[in-house]
């Protein structure tokens, strides 16, 4: 049986979709763990050689913006980044696309990561989202990307470790203290009710965090998918930790396998 996450469910209330994503961005900024991914994503962009990249399951889109703003100039110069989601929320699309001078744009149409349209067939970026896919879907995404000659980088901060689960619990408890500083004033009465009186929001948030840790793909699991399904791909991974986030973050890069160069006579 595969557990569900409220954040994946269209029937989940709109306030949860909005504030779950707002809190994720808040924690990215607070703990700064997105910085730990910068070397891996820089190397991936350099290796793919593409002038454009596509983030799948982008959510609010703010996290990639944080990463891109700190990429070295020689990596980000003249590069374009397209955000996509299977259910893009208009609020986040408008927020990103309102910045006319940005090299980041949000696709207004729904994009299924398993069926990337030809005009968006670029190297794929998954930021804390690849664990949402079943193993069959994960295999399908990797296979189609490799067949189209497009690399993938999978970035995850949820971990199937003791520290990973402790981090999910700590993040949920922090909601009780930080809610007035994260929630918009007009939504504060409702969210206070759903946090302090009927604690639906923190309990749903904790459930999603625990399920994410249970479902996350390790580098070993992804390597097994690639080898067992005989996908022509080269896989590399790195785990990095910081004092602010001792649970650590994972970056897995999957690139189309290069044909070996013929030996010189």
GROMACS .gro file of C-alpha atoms in nm:
model
  265
    1UNK     CA    1   0.000   0.000   0.000
    2UNK     CA    2   0.131   0.343  -0.095
    3UNK     CA    3   0.045   0.622   0.150
    4UNK     CA    4  -0.092   0.950   0.018
    5UNK     CA    5   0.011   1.310   0.090
    6UNK     CA    6  -0.250   1.582   0.138
    7UNK     CA    7  -0.040   1.813  -0.080
    8UNK     CA    8  -0.095   1.577  -0.375
    9UNK     CA    9  -0.472   1.563  -0.338
   10UNK     CA   10  -0.691   1.799  -0.540
   11UNK     CA   11  -0.965   1.752  -0.279
   12UNK     CA   12  -0.742   1.894  -0.005
   13UNK     CA   13  -0.862   2.246   0.086
   14UNK     CA   14  -0.707   2.542  -0.091
   15UNK     CA   15  -0.571   2.691   0.232
   16UNK     CA   16  -0.360   2.379   0.281
   17UNK     CA   17  -0.213   2.384  -0.069
   18UNK     CA   18  -0.119   2.752  -0.032
   19UNK     CA   19   0.023   2.747   0.320
   20UNK     CA   20   0.192   2.411   0.294
   21UNK     CA   21   0.393   2.557   0.005
   22UNK     CA   22   0.448   2.889   0.182
   23UNK     CA   23   0.585   2.708   0.484
   24UNK     CA   24   0.817   2.496   0.272
   25UNK     CA   25   0.964   2.814   0.124
   26UNK     CA   26   0.986   2.968   0.473
   27UNK     CA   27   1.194   2.672   0.591
   28UNK     CA   28   1.417   2.687   0.283
   29UNK     CA   29   1.497   3.048   0.369
   30UNK     CA   30   1.530   2.982   0.741
   31UNK     CA   31   1.757   2.678   0.725
   32UNK     CA   32   1.930   2.770   0.397
   33UNK     CA   33   1.962   2.407   0.290
   34UNK     CA   34   1.901   2.500  -0.072
   35UNK     CA   35   2.258   2.634  -0.074
   36UNK     CA   36   2.386   2.279  -0.025
   37UNK     CA   37   2.250   2.185  -0.368
   38UNK     CA   38   2.424   2.463  -0.561
   39UNK     CA   39   2.746   2.273  -0.648
   40UNK     CA   40   2.549   1.971  -0.777
   41UNK     CA   41   2.302   2.171  -0.985
   42UNK     CA   42   2.584   2.387  -1.123
   43UNK     CA   43   2.770   2.075  -1.234
   44UNK     CA   44   2.454   1.929  -1.387
   45UNK     CA   45   2.379   2.245  -1.588
   46UNK     CA   46   2.738   2.250  -1.712
   47UNK     CA   47   2.730   1.883  -1.812
   48UNK     CA   48   2.400   1.902  -2.000
   49UNK     CA   49   2.512   2.205  -2.197
   50UNK     CA   50   2.153   2.319  -2.244
   51UNK     CA   51   2.055   2.686  -2.236
   52UNK     CA   52   1.720   2.598  -2.075
   53UNK     CA   53   1.609   2.379  -1.785
   54UNK     CA   54   1.263   2.264  -1.678
   55UNK     CA   55   1.161   2.226  -1.316
   56UNK     CA   56   0.882   1.973  -1.277
   57UNK     CA   57   0.637   1.984  -0.985
   58UNK     CA   58   0.755   2.337  -0.908
   59UNK     CA   59   0.493   2.428  -0.647
   60UNK     CA   60   0.540   2.793  -0.554
   61UNK     CA   61   0.847   2.819  -0.778
   62UNK     CA   62   1.035   3.023  -0.520
   63UNK     CA   63   1.288   2.756  -0.430
   64UNK     CA   64   1.442   2.737  -0.776
   65UNK     CA   65   1.456   3.117  -0.770
   66UNK     CA   66   1.660   3.101  -0.449
   67UNK     CA   67   1.900   2.852  -0.607
   68UNK     CA   68   1.934   3.036  -0.939
   69UNK     CA   69   2.005   3.366  -0.762
   70UNK     CA   70   2.313   3.207  -0.606
   71UNK     CA   71   2.448   3.015  -0.904
   72UNK     CA   72   2.789   3.129  -1.031
   73UNK     CA   73   2.760   3.383  -1.315
   74UNK     CA   74   2.934   3.152  -1.560
   75UNK     CA   75   2.663   2.889  -1.494
   76UNK     CA   76   2.349   3.106  -1.493
   77UNK     CA   77   2.448   3.354  -1.765
   78UNK     CA   78   2.205   3.340  -2.060
   79UNK     CA   79   2.027   3.042  -1.907
   80UNK     CA   80   1.649   3.012  -1.892
   81UNK     CA   81   1.451   2.822  -1.632
   82UNK     CA   82   1.091   2.714  -1.687
   83UNK     CA   83   0.873   2.614  -1.394
   84UNK     CA   84   0.591   2.364  -1.440
   85UNK     CA   85   0.335   2.179  -1.234
   86UNK     CA   86   0.051   1.937  -1.299
   87UNK     CA   87  -0.179   2.178  -1.110
   88UNK     CA   88  -0.016   2.522  -1.119
   89UNK     CA   89  -0.177   2.759  -0.870
   90UNK     CA   90  -0.255   3.095  -1.040
   91UNK     CA   91  -0.122   3.286  -0.737
   92UNK     CA   92   0.225   3.137  -0.776
   93UNK     CA   93   0.226   3.161  -1.158
   94UNK     CA   94   0.142   3.531  -1.145
   95UNK     CA   95   0.395   3.594  -0.869
   96UNK     CA   96   0.680   3.446  -1.076
   97UNK     CA   97   0.579   3.585  -1.414
   98UNK     CA   98   0.529   3.937  -1.276
   99UNK     CA   99   0.908   3.971  -1.269
  100UNK     CA  100   0.956   4.065  -1.633
  101UNK     CA  101   1.336   4.092  -1.614
  102UNK     CA  102   1.379   3.744  -1.464
  103UNK     CA  103   1.523   3.443  -1.646
  104UNK     CA  104   1.262   3.227  -1.469
  105UNK     CA  105   0.913   3.182  -1.612
  106UNK     CA  106   0.621   2.970  -1.494
  107UNK     CA  107   0.421   2.773  -1.751
  108UNK     CA  108   0.052   2.852  -1.709
  109UNK     CA  109  -0.058   2.520  -1.857
  110UNK     CA  110  -0.066   2.195  -1.661
  111UNK     CA  111   0.244   1.983  -1.727
  112UNK     CA  112   0.260   1.615  -1.634
  113UNK     CA  113   0.621   1.522  -1.555
  114UNK     CA  114   0.568   1.184  -1.722
  115UNK     CA  115   0.455   1.346  -2.049
  116UNK     CA  116   0.673   1.650  -2.118
  117UNK     CA  117   0.562   1.834  -2.433
  118UNK     CA  118   0.818   1.862  -2.712
  119UNK     CA  119   0.854   2.239  -2.677
  120UNK     CA  120   0.962   2.193  -2.312
  121UNK     CA  121   1.194   1.897  -2.367
  122UNK     CA  122   1.486   2.028  -2.160
  123UNK     CA  123   1.695   1.883  -1.877
  124UNK     CA  124   1.465   1.819  -1.579
  125UNK     CA  125   1.494   1.950  -1.224
  126UNK     CA  126   1.300   1.795  -0.936
  127UNK     CA  127   1.320   1.986  -0.606
  128UNK     CA  128   1.184   1.782  -0.316
  129UNK     CA  129   0.921   1.634  -0.546
  130UNK     CA  130   1.050   1.313  -0.706
  131UNK     CA  131   0.933   1.106  -0.408
  132UNK     CA  132   0.573   1.185  -0.508
  133UNK     CA  133   0.601   0.941  -0.800
  134UNK     CA  134   0.538   0.570  -0.778
  135UNK     CA  135   0.831   0.346  -0.881
  136UNK     CA  136   0.663   0.281  -1.219
  137UNK     CA  137   0.624   0.654  -1.282
  138UNK     CA  138   0.978   0.723  -1.162
  139UNK     CA  139   1.110   0.463  -1.406
  140UNK     CA  140   0.898   0.613  -1.685
  141UNK     CA  141   1.034   0.963  -1.618
  142UNK     CA  142   1.395   0.848  -1.612
  143UNK     CA  143   1.361   0.630  -1.921
  144UNK     CA  144   1.186   0.893  -2.135
  145UNK     CA  145   1.434   1.162  -2.027
  146UNK     CA  146   1.733   0.946  -2.117
  147UNK     CA  147   1.579   0.844  -2.450
  148UNK     CA  148   1.530   1.212  -2.532
  149UNK     CA  149   1.888   1.290  -2.435
  150UNK     CA  150   1.789   1.501  -2.135
  151UNK     CA  151   1.957   1.481  -1.797
  152UNK     CA  152   1.778   1.485  -1.463
  153UNK     CA  153   1.878   1.623  -1.126
  154UNK     CA  154   1.678   1.511  -0.822
  155UNK     CA  155   1.714   1.725  -0.510
  156UNK     CA  156   1.562   1.608  -0.182
  157UNK     CA  157   1.580   1.736   0.175
  158UNK     CA  158   1.346   1.472   0.317
  159UNK     CA  159   1.545   1.172   0.436
  160UNK     CA  160   1.451   0.819   0.547
  161UNK     CA  161   1.671   0.854   0.855
  162UNK     CA  162   1.615   0.926   1.225
  163UNK     CA  163   1.737   1.284   1.182
  164UNK     CA  164   1.508   1.318   0.882
  165UNK     CA  165   1.200   1.228   1.086
  166UNK     CA  166   1.309   1.449   1.375
  167UNK     CA  167   1.340   1.738   1.129
  168UNK     CA  168   0.982   1.683   1.012
  169UNK     CA  169   0.856   1.689   1.372
  170UNK     CA  170   1.060   1.998   1.458
  171UNK     CA  171   0.934   2.179   1.149
  172UNK     CA  172   0.574   2.104   1.245
  173UNK     CA  173   0.622   2.228   1.602
  174UNK     CA  174   0.773   2.550   1.468
  175UNK     CA  175   0.442   2.625   1.296
  176UNK     CA  176   0.292   2.690   1.639
  177UNK     CA  177   0.543   2.970   1.701
  178UNK     CA  178   0.585   3.117   1.354
  179UNK     CA  179   0.229   3.115   1.216
  180UNK     CA  180   0.166   3.492   1.268
  181UNK     CA  181   0.483   3.572   1.074
  182UNK     CA  182   0.416   3.346   0.776
  183UNK     CA  183   0.041   3.369   0.721
  184UNK     CA  184  -0.107   3.671   0.545
  185UNK     CA  185  -0.302   3.898   0.779
  186UNK     CA  186  -0.634   3.842   0.600
  187UNK     CA  187  -0.598   3.463   0.641
  188UNK     CA  188  -0.467   3.470   0.997
  189UNK     CA  189  -0.802   3.417   1.179
  190UNK     CA  190  -0.882   3.104   0.975
  191UNK     CA  191  -0.530   2.962   0.996
  192UNK     CA  192  -0.511   3.035   1.371
  193UNK     CA  193  -0.834   2.840   1.415
  194UNK     CA  194  -0.697   2.550   1.208
  195UNK     CA  195  -0.368   2.553   1.398
  196UNK     CA  196  -0.437   2.629   1.764
  197UNK     CA  197  -0.801   2.528   1.814
  198UNK     CA  198  -0.856   2.253   1.556
  199UNK     CA  199  -0.494   2.161   1.470
  200UNK     CA  200  -0.569   2.034   1.120
  201UNK     CA  201  -0.293   2.231   0.950
  202UNK     CA  202   0.003   2.113   1.165
  203UNK     CA  203  -0.124   1.754   1.172
  204UNK     CA  204  -0.168   1.744   0.793
  205UNK     CA  205   0.176   1.904   0.753
  206UNK     CA  206   0.336   1.646   0.984
  207UNK     CA  207   0.164   1.360   0.802
  208UNK     CA  208   0.295   1.482   0.467
  209UNK     CA  209   0.646   1.521   0.608
  210UNK     CA  210   0.655   1.169   0.751
  211UNK     CA  211   0.511   1.014   0.434
  212UNK     CA  212   0.767   1.204   0.225
  213UNK     CA  213   1.049   1.056   0.436
  214UNK     CA  214   0.901   0.709   0.391
  215UNK     CA  215   0.866   0.746   0.014
  216UNK     CA  216   1.189   0.929  -0.070
  217UNK     CA  217   1.415   0.761  -0.326
  218UNK     CA  218   1.769   0.701  -0.207
  219UNK     CA  219   2.055   0.707  -0.454
  220UNK     CA  220   2.077   0.330  -0.417
  221UNK     CA  221   1.709   0.286  -0.503
  222UNK     CA  222   1.740   0.506  -0.811
  223UNK     CA  223   2.050   0.317  -0.917
  224UNK     CA  224   1.856  -0.009  -0.882
  225UNK     CA  225   1.576   0.126  -1.103
  226UNK     CA  226   1.828   0.228  -1.369
  227UNK     CA  227   2.011  -0.106  -1.365
  228UNK     CA  228   1.709  -0.337  -1.335
  229UNK     CA  229   1.518  -0.157  -1.610
  230UNK     CA  230   1.834  -0.150  -1.827
  231UNK     CA  231   1.816   0.226  -1.879
  232UNK     CA  232   2.121   0.369  -2.054
  233UNK     CA  233   2.216   0.623  -1.791
  234UNK     CA  234   2.503   0.730  -1.567
  235UNK     CA  235   2.409   0.814  -1.209
  236UNK     CA  236   2.599   1.010  -0.946
  237UNK     CA  237   2.496   1.137  -0.605
  238UNK     CA  238   2.613   1.353  -0.319
  239UNK     CA  239   2.481   1.412   0.034
  240UNK     CA  240   2.562   1.736   0.214
  241UNK     CA  241   2.491   1.853   0.568
  242UNK     CA  242   2.515   2.177   0.758
  243UNK     CA  243   2.489   2.289   1.119
  244UNK     CA  244   2.147   2.438   1.040
  245UNK     CA  245   2.028   2.116   0.877
  246UNK     CA  246   2.218   1.814   1.014
  247UNK     CA  247   1.974   1.568   0.851
  248UNK     CA  248   2.140   1.660   0.523
  249UNK     CA  249   2.018   1.696   0.166
  250UNK     CA  250   2.058   1.463  -0.130
  251UNK     CA  251   2.137   1.546  -0.493
  252UNK     CA  252   2.118   1.270  -0.756
  253UNK     CA  253   2.219   1.345  -1.114
  254UNK     CA  254   2.115   1.108  -1.394
  255UNK     CA  255   2.263   1.169  -1.738
  256UNK     CA  256   2.227   0.980  -2.066
  257UNK     CA  257   2.506   0.725  -2.093
  258UNK     CA  258   2.783   0.838  -2.317
  259UNK     CA  259   2.909   0.595  -2.581
  260UNK     CA  260   3.268   0.502  -2.500
  261UNK     CA  261   3.520   0.668  -2.724
  262UNK     CA  262   3.690   0.425  -2.962
  263UNK     CA  263   4.047   0.343  -2.870
  264UNK     CA  264   4.313   0.490  -3.093
  265UNK     CA  265   4.499   0.240  -3.306
   0.00000   0.00000   0.00000
